[in-house]
XYZ file of C-alpha atoms in Angstrom:
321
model
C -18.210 -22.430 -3.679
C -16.725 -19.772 -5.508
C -12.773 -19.286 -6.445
C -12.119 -16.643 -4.651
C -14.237 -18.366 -1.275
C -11.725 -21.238 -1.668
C -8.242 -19.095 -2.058
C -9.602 -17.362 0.989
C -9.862 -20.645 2.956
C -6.758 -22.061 1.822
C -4.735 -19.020 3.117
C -3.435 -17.837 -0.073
C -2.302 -21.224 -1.004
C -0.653 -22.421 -4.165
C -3.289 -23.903 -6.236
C -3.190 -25.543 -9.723
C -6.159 -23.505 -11.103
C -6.446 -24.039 -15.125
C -5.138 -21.197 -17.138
C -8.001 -19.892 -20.392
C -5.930 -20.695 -23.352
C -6.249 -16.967 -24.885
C -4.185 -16.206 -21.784
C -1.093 -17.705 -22.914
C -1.289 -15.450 -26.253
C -1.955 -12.295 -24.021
C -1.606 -9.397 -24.316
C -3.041 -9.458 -28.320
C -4.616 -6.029 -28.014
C -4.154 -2.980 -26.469
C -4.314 -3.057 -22.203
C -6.254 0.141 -20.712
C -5.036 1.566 -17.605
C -8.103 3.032 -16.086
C -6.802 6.120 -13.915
C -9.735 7.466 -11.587
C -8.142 10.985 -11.457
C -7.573 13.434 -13.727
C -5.108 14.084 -16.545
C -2.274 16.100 -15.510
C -2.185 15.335 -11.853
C 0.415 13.264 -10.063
C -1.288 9.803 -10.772
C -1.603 10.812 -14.255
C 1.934 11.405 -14.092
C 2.870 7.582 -13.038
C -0.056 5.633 -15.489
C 1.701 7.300 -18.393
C 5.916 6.971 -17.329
C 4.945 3.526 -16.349
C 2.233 2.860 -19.095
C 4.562 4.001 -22.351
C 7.721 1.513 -20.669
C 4.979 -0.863 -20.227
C 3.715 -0.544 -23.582
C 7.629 -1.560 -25.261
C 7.817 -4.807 -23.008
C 4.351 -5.852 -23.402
C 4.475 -5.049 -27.102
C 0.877 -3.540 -27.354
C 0.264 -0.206 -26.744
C -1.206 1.005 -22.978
C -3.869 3.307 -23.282
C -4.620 5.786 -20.676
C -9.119 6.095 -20.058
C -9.182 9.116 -17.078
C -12.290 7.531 -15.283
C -13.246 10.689 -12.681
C -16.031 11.225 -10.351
C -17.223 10.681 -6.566
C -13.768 11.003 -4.873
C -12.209 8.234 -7.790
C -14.425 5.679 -6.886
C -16.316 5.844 -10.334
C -12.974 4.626 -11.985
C -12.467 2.139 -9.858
C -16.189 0.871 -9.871
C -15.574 0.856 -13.510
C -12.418 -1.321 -12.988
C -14.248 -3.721 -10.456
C -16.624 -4.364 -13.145
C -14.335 -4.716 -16.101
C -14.202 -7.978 -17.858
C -11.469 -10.216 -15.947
C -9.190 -10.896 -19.471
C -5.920 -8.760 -18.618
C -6.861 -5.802 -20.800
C -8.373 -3.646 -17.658
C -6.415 -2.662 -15.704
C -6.750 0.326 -12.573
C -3.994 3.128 -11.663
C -5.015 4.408 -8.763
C -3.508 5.486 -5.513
C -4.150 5.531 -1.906
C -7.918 6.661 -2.375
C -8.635 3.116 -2.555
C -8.224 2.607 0.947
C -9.470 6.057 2.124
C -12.518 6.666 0.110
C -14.846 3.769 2.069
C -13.943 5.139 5.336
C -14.187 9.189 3.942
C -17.452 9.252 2.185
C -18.700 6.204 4.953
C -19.203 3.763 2.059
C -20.370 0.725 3.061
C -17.748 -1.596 0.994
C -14.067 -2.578 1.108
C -12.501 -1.744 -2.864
C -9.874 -4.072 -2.109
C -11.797 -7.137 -2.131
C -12.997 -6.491 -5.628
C -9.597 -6.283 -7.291
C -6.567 -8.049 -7.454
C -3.009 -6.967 -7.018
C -0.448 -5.980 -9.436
C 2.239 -4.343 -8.042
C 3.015 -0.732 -6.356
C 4.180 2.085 -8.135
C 5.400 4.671 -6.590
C 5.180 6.542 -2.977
C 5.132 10.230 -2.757
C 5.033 12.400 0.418
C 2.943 15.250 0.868
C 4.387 19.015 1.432
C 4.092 21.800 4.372
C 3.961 25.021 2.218
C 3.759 28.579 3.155
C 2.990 31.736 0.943
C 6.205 34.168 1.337
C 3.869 37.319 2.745
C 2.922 35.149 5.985
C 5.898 36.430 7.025
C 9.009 35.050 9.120
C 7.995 31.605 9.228
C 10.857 28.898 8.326
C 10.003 26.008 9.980
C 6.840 24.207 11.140
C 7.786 25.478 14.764
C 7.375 29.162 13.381
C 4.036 28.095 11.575
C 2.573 26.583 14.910
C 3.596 29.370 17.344
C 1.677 32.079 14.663
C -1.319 30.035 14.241
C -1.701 30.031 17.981
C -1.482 33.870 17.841
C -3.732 34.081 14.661
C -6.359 30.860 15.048
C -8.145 30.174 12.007
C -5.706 30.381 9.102
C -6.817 29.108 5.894
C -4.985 26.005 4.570
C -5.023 24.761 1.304
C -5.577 21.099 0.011
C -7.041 19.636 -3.353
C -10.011 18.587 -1.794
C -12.309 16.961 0.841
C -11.708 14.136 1.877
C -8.380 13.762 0.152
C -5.029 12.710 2.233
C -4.051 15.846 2.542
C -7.424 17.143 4.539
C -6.718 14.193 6.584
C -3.210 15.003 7.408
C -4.137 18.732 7.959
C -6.579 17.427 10.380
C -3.970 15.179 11.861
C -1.267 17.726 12.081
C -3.572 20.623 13.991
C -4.673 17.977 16.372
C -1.221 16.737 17.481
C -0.105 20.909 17.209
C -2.944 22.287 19.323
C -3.999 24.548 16.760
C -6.745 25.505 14.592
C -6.570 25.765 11.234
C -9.614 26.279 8.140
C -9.388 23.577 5.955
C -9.914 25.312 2.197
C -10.304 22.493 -0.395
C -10.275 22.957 -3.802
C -11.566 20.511 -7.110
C -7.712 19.244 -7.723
C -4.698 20.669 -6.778
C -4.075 22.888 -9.712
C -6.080 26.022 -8.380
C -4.885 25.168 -5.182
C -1.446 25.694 -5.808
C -2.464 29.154 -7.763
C -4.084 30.160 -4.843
C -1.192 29.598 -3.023
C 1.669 30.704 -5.033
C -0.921 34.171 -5.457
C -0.611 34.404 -1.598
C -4.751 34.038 -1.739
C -4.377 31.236 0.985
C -0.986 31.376 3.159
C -0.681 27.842 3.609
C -1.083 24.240 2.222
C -1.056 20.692 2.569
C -0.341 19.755 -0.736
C 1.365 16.879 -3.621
C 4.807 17.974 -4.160
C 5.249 17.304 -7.830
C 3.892 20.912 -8.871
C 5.462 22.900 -5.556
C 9.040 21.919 -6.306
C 9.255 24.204 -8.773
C 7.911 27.602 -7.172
C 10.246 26.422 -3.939
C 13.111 25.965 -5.869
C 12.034 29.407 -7.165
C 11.552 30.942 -3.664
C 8.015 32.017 -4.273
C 6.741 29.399 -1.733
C 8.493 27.962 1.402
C 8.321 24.272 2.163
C 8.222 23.406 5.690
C 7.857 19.633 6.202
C 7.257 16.923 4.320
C 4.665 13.726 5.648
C 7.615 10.628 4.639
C 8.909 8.382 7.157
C 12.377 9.579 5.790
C 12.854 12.404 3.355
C 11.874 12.466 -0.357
C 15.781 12.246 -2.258
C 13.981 15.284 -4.271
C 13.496 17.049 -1.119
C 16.548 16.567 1.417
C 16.783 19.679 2.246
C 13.171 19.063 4.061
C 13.020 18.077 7.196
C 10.005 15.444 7.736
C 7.336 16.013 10.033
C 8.265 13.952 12.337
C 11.975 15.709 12.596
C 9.747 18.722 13.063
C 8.858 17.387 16.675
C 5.446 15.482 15.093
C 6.179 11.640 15.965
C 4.463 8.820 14.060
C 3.020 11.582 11.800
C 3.371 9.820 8.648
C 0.913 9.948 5.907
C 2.375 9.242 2.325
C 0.066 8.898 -0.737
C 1.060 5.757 -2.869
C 0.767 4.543 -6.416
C -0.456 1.055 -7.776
C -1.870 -1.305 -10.259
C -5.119 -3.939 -9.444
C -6.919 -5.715 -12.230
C -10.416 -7.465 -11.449
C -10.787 -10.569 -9.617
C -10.568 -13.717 -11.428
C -7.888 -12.401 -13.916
C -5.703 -15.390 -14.664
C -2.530 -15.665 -12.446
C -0.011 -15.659 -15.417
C -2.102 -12.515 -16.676
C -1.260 -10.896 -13.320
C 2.556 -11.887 -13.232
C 2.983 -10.570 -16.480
C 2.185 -7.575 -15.515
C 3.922 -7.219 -12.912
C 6.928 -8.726 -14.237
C 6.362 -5.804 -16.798
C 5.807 -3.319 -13.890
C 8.587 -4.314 -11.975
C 11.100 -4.147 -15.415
C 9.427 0.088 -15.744
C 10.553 0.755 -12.588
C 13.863 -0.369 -12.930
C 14.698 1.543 -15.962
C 17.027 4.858 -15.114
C 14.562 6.684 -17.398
C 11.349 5.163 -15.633
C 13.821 6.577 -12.354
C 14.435 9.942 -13.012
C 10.977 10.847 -14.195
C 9.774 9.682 -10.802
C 12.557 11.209 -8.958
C 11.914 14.829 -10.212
C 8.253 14.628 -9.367
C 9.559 13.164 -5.502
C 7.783 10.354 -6.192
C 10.076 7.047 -4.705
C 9.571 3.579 -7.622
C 9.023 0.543 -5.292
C 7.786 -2.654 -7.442
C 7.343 -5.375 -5.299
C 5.424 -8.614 -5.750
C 1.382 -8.736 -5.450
C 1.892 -9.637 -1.822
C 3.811 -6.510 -1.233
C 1.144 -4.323 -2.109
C -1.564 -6.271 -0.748
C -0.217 -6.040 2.579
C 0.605 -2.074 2.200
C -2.706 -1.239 0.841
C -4.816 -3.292 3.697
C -2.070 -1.314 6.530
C -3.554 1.753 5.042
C -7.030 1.059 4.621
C -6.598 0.172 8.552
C -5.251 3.494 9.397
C -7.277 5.456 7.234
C -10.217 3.802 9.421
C -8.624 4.892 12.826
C -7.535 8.655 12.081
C -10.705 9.530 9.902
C -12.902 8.303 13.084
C -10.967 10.236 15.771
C -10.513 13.409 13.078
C -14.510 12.907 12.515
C -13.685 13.876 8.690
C -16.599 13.740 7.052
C -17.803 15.008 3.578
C -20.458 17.321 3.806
């Protein structure tokens, strides 16, 4: 029977398995963090504020490898199949419990890695382009779709959160909006702040500054409480949407069979980035929240999402292609 068979039987019990003796001396070499988006995006972002504190306390340097493709699930394939020594090890966010459902995959990601710790959480923004007018609250937005069906609405992509919480939102609103997905967020945001597509379902990291500019509005944001970069944004759910809650979150998994004092390592490391005021404020100004946690923690999160993700993407019928 294999390892993993028996941990599964025995409930997650403690067990006395015997540690490789290069693991004590680990890390010796560099550790990758394999990130299955691309640079400059908001999961970019936390791999390298986590990966350079990381980097000091480990005392070997944490390279970034951008792994894209296929919705992220080429870099974490290539994670799954990395060598189980410590020195792989995936940054990658909610996706991992989407993707199977979204692109009807038949496979569960989280039973080919282990857990780490979580990152980060990060809510997703309402946004509307000045020129759609008077429109300063999600109310506004709902009662001028209804006179105008069929407004275009912005997200980074199919399949992403953010088409799923569109979806969601227009559903529980009674209104019809055309879901406009671009490769990333980037040209989505141009598009937006260019008034090209009036409104968007987007990350907040790059919107805070244009709203803090007044060149786009936020509306809502998808938290269960609001973002302490945002409080001056009600949630969706003060906006008269209850239970509409959809955050995208951050995390680390290495493959299975990596040694348990490879994996508390890094999470002790994790946990110690986090913590830092530095490691803090970075997040903050990007409104993404630090959480650390133990392995459990995120275990637990991630299969509560993978859940949900199966329930709303069936009754949205979000599909691909």
């Amino acid at each position: 029977m294999k390892r993993r068979e028996i941990i599964a039987l025995l409930g997650g019990a403690a067990v006395a398995w015997p540690v490789p003796a290069w693991a004590q001396d680990w890390p010796s070499r560099p550790v990758r963090f394999i990130v299955p988006l691309a640079a400059g995006g908001g999961l970019d972002f936390v791999a390298r504020v986590v990966g350079e504190h990381m980097s000091r306390e480990l005392r070997q340097q944490v390279v970034i490898e951008n792994r894209t493709g296929a919705g992220g699930t080429i870099g974490i394939d290539t994670a799954i199949k990395s060598p189980s020594d410590g020195y792989s090890v995936l940054v990658t966010n909610d996706n991992i419990a989407s993707a199977p459902h979204v692109m009807r995959l038949n496979v569960d990601f989280l039973k080919g890695l282990l857990p780490v710790c979580m990152l980060g959480r990060q809510p997703q923004a309402l946004a509307v382009h000045p020129s759609i007018g008077a429109v300063d609250s999600v109310a506004d937005l709902v009662a001028l779709v209804k006179q105008k069906p069929g407004m275009g609405c912005a997200t980074s992509g199919v399949g992403s959160n953010q088409h799923v919480l569109l979806e969601w939102f227009a559903k529980q609103a009674g209104i019809k909006l055309d879901h406009v997905p671009y490769r990333g967020a980037g040209q989505a945001i141009n598009d937006l702040v260019a008034g090209h597509v009036q409104v968007g379902f987007l990350g907040p990291t790059a919107l805070i500054p244009h709203y803090k500019a007044g060149t786009l509005r936020l509306l809502a944001q998808s938290g269960d409480a609001r973002s302490r970069s945002l409080p001056d944004v009600p949630t969706l759910q003060e906006s008269g949407f209850q239970a509409l809650v959809l955050e995208s979150w951050y995390a680390a998994f290495v493959p299975l069979d990596t040694p348990p004092v490879v994996i508390a390592r890094l999470n002790a490391a994790a946990n110690k980035a986090l913590a830092d005021p530095g490691t803090r404020e970075q997040f903050l100004t990007s409104a993404t929240e630090p959480v650390g946690g133990t392995p459990e923690n995120l275990t637990n999160a991630a299969r509560r999402d993978f859940e949900k993700y199966a329930r709303l993407i069936s009754e949205l019928n979000i599909r691909t292609n």
